[in-house]
Coordinates of C-alpha atoms in Angstrom, one line a residue:
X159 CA 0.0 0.0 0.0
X160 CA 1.3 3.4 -0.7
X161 CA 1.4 6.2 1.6
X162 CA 0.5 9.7 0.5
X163 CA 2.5 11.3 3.3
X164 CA 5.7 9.3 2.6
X165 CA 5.6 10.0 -1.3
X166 CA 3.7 13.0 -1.4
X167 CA 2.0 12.5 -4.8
X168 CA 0.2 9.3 -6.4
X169 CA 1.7 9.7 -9.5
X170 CA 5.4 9.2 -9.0
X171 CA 7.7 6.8 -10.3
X172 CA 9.2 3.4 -9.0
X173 CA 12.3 3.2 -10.1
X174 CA 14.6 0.1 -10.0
X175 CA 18.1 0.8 -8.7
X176 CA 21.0 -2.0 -9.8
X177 CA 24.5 -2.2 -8.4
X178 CA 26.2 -3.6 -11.0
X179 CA 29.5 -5.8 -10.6
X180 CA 31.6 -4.6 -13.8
X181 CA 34.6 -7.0 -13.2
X182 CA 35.6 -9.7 -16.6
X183 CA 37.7 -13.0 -15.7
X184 CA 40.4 -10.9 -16.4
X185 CA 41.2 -8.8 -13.2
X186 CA 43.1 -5.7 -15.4
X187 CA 39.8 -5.6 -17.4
X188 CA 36.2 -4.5 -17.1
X189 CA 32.9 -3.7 -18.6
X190 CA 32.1 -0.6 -19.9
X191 CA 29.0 1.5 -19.3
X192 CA 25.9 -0.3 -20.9
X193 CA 23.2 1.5 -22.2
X194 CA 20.1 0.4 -24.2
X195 CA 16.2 0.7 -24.0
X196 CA 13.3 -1.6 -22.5
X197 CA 9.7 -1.9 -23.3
X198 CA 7.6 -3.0 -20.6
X199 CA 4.0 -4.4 -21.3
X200 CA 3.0 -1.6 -19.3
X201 CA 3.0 1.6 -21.0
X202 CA 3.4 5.1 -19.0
X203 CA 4.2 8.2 -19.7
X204 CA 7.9 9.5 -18.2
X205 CA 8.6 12.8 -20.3
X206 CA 7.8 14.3 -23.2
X207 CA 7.3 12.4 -26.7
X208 CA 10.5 11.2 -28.5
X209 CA 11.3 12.8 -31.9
X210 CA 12.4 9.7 -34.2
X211 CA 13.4 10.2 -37.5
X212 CA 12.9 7.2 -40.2
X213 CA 14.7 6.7 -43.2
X214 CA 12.6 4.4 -45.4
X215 CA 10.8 4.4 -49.0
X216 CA 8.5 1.5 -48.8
X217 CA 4.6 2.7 -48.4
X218 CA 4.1 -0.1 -45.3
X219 CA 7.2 1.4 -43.8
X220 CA 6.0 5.0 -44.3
X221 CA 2.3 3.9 -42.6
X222 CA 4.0 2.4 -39.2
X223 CA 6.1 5.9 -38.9
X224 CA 2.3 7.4 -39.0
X225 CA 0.9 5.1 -37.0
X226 CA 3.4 5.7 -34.1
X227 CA 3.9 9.1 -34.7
X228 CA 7.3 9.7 -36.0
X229 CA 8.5 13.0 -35.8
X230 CA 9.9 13.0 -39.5
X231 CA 10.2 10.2 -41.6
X232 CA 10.7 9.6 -45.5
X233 CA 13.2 9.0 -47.9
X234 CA 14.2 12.1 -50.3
X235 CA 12.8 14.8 -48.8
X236 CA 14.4 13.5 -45.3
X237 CA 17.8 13.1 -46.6
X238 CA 17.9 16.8 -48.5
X239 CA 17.1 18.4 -44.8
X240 CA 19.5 16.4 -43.4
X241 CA 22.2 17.4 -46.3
X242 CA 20.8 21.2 -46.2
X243 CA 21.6 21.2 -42.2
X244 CA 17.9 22.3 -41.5
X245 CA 17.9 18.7 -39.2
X246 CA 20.3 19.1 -36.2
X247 CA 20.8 16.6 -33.7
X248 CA 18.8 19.2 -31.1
X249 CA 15.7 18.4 -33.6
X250 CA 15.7 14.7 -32.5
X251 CA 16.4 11.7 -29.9
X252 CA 16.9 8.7 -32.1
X253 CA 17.6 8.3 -35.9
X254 CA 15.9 4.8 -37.7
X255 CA 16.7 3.4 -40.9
X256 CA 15.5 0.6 -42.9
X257 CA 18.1 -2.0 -44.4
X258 CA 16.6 -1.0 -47.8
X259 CA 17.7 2.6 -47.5
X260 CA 20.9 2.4 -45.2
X261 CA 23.5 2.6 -48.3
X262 CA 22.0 6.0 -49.5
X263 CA 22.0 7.3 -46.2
X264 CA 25.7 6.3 -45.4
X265 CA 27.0 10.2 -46.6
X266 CA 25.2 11.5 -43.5
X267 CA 27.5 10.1 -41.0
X268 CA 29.0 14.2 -40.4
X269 CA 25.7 15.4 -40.4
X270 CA 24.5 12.8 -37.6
X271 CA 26.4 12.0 -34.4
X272 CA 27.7 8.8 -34.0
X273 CA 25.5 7.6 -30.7
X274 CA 22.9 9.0 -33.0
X275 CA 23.7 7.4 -36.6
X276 CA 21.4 4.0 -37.6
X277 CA 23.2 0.8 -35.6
X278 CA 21.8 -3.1 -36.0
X279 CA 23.9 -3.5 -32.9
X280 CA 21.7 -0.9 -31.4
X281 CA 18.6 -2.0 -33.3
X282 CA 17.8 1.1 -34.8
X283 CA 18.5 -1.1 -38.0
X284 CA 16.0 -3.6 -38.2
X285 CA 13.7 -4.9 -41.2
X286 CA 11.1 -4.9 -38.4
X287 CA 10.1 -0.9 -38.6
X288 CA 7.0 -1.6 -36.9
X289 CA 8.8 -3.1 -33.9
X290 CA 12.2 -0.6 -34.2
X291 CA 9.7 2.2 -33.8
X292 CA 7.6 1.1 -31.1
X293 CA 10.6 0.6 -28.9
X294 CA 12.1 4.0 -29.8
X295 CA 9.2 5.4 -29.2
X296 CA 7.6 3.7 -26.4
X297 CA 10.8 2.2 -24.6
X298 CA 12.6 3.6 -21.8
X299 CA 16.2 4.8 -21.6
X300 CA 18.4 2.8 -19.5
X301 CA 22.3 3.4 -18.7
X302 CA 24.9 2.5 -16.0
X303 CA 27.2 5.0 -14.6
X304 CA 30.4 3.7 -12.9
X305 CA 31.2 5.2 -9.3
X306 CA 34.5 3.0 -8.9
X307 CA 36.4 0.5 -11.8
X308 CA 34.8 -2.0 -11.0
X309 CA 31.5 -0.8 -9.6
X310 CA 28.8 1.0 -11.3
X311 CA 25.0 2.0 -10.2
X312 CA 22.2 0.9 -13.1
X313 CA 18.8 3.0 -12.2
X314 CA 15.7 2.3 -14.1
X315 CA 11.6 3.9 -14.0
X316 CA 9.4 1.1 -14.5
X317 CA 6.2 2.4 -13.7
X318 CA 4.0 4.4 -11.7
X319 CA 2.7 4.6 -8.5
X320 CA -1.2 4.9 -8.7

């Protein structure tokens, strides 16, 4: 049960704190800071809506990036703002790409920064638009910060009070 007095609003978060052991086999070595997003089955809203650009061509492609909302999406038109400078990285969170289209978009690389830039590793990308988008849209951020070598702190919203 949740107590008013002690949280002082309803609507706050619950957040998950990890300590994370960073430590390989090797005792000279360790893990860098991870990063990534999660979607929950639970949807709630954290902050504002994330501005995603797409790169794609194909008409089923260019009716998820409706569907979800994309901030800017297309193939030509997307790529001439990008080339003009109108886009900044400021403009956006995320940049998606469809496999189809990665090749043409390659000459962007200056133009978008490289935590930014399309990444399969990353999964922004996928054949799957539909899924990439929901999870760039909808998922939530999550990234560990190292407080010693071989110690770092994960923390994590996952939902809402109410």
């Amino acid at each position: 049960m949740v107590q008013p007095k002690i949280l002082n609003s309803m609507d706050s978060f619950v957040w998950a704190r990890l300590k994370l052991d960073m430590t390989t086999p090797k005792k000279t070595k360790f893990v860098e800071n991870v990063r990534g997003l999660v979607t929950f089955p639970h949807y709630f809203e954290d902050r504002p809506r994330k501005n995603v650009v797409l790169f794609c061509r194909l008409p089923e492609h260019i009716k998820a990036a409706e569907k979800h909302g994309a901030y800017m999406f297309g193939y030509t038109e997307v790529i001439k703002q990008f080339e003009r400078g109108d886009v900044t990285d400021t403009n956006y969170e995320y940049v998606l790409c469809a496999p189809d289209v990665y090749a043409d978009i390659l000459h962007l690389r200056k133009k978008i920064s490289k935590d930014k830039f399309p990444n399969p590793q990353y999964g922004s990308l996928h054949p799957n638009v539909d899924k990439m988008l929901e999870k760039f849209i909808r998922g939530k951020e999550y990234q560990s910060v190292k407080y010693e070598e071989a110690r770092g702190i994960l923390e994590l919203r996952f939902g809402i009070v109410r």
